[in-house]
Coordinates of C-alpha atoms in Angstrom, one line a residue:
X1376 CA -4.9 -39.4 -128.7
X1377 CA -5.6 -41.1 -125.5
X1378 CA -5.2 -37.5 -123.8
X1379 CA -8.1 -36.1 -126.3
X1380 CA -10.2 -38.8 -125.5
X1381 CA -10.4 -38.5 -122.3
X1382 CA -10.9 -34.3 -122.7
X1383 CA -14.0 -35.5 -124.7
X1384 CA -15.6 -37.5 -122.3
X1385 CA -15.1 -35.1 -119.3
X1386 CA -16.3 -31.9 -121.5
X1387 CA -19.1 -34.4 -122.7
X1388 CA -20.1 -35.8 -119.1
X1389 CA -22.3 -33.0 -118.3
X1390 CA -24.5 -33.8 -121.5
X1391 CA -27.2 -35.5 -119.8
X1392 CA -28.1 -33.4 -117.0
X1393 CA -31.3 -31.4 -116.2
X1394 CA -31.7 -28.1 -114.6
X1395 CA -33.3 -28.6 -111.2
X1396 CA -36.6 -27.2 -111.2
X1397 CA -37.3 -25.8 -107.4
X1398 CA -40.4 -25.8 -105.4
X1399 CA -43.4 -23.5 -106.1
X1400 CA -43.9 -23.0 -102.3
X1401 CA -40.2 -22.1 -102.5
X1402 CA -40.4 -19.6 -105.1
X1403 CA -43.8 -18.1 -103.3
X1404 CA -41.5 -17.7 -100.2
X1405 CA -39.0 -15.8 -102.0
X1406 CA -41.2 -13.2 -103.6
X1407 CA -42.9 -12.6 -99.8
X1408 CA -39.9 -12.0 -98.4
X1409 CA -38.8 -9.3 -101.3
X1410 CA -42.1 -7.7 -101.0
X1411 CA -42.1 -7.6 -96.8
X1412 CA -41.6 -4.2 -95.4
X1413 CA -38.8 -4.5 -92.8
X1414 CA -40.2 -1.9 -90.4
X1415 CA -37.3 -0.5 -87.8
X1416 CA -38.0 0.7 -84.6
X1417 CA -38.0 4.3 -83.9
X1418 CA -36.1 3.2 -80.9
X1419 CA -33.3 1.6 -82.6
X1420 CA -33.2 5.0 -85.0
X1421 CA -32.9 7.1 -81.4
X1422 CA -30.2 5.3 -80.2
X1423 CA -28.0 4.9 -83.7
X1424 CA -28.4 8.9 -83.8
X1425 CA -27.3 9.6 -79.9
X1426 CA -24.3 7.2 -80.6
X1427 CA -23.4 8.9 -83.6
X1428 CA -23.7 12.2 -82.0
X1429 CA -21.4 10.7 -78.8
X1430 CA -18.6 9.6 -80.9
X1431 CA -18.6 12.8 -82.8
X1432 CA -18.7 15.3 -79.6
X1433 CA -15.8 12.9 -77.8
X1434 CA -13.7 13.2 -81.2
X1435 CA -14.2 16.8 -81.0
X1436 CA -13.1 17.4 -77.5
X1437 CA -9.9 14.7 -77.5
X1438 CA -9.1 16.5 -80.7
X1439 CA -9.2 20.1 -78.8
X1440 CA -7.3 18.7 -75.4
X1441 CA -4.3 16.8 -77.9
X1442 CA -4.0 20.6 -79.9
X1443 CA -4.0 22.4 -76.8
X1444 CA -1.4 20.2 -75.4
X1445 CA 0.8 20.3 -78.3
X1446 CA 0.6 24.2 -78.3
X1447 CA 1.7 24.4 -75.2
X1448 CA 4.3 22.4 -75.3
X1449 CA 5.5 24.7 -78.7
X1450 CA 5.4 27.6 -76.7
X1451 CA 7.2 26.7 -74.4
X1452 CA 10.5 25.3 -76.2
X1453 CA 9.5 28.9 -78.2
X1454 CA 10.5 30.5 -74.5
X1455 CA 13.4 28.4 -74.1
X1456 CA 14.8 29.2 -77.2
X1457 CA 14.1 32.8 -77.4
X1458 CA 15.8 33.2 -73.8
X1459 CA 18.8 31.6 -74.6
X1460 CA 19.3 32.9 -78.3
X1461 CA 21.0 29.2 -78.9
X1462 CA 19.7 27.4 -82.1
X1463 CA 21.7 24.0 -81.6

């Protein structure tokens, strides 16, 4: 019983409480800032694009130089193999 009680009065605590009304000042600040046009320099747009475009054409070119080099290597235990007609 004691347990219930005490359920009651916690669940019945927040009886008396009023929303909080904010500022209209506040709320006029708010809609502003929605409505703003965030302009971006064309600067910042150049630079995004020719790091974009760097990071793609270095991916490119370590991706070509790590094939090459594993092609090499293939053909050359291909060579020794092929010499020696030994599989193990």
């Amino acid at each position: 019983m004691e347990k219930e009680t005490f359920i009651e009065q916690i669940l019945n605590s927040t009886n008396g409480i009023t929303p909080v009304q904010p500022s209209d000042d506040l709320f006029a600040k708010i809609k502003n800032r929605i409505h703003e046009k965030q302009v971006i320099p064309m600067r910042v747009v150049v630079m995004v694009a020719a790091s974009i475009a760097l990071l793609v054409s270095l991916n490119i070119i370590l991706l070509s130089i790590k094939t090459s080099k594993n092609e090499t290597t293939i053909a050359v235990l291909e060579q020794s193999i092929n010499q020696s007609n030994q599989l193990y």
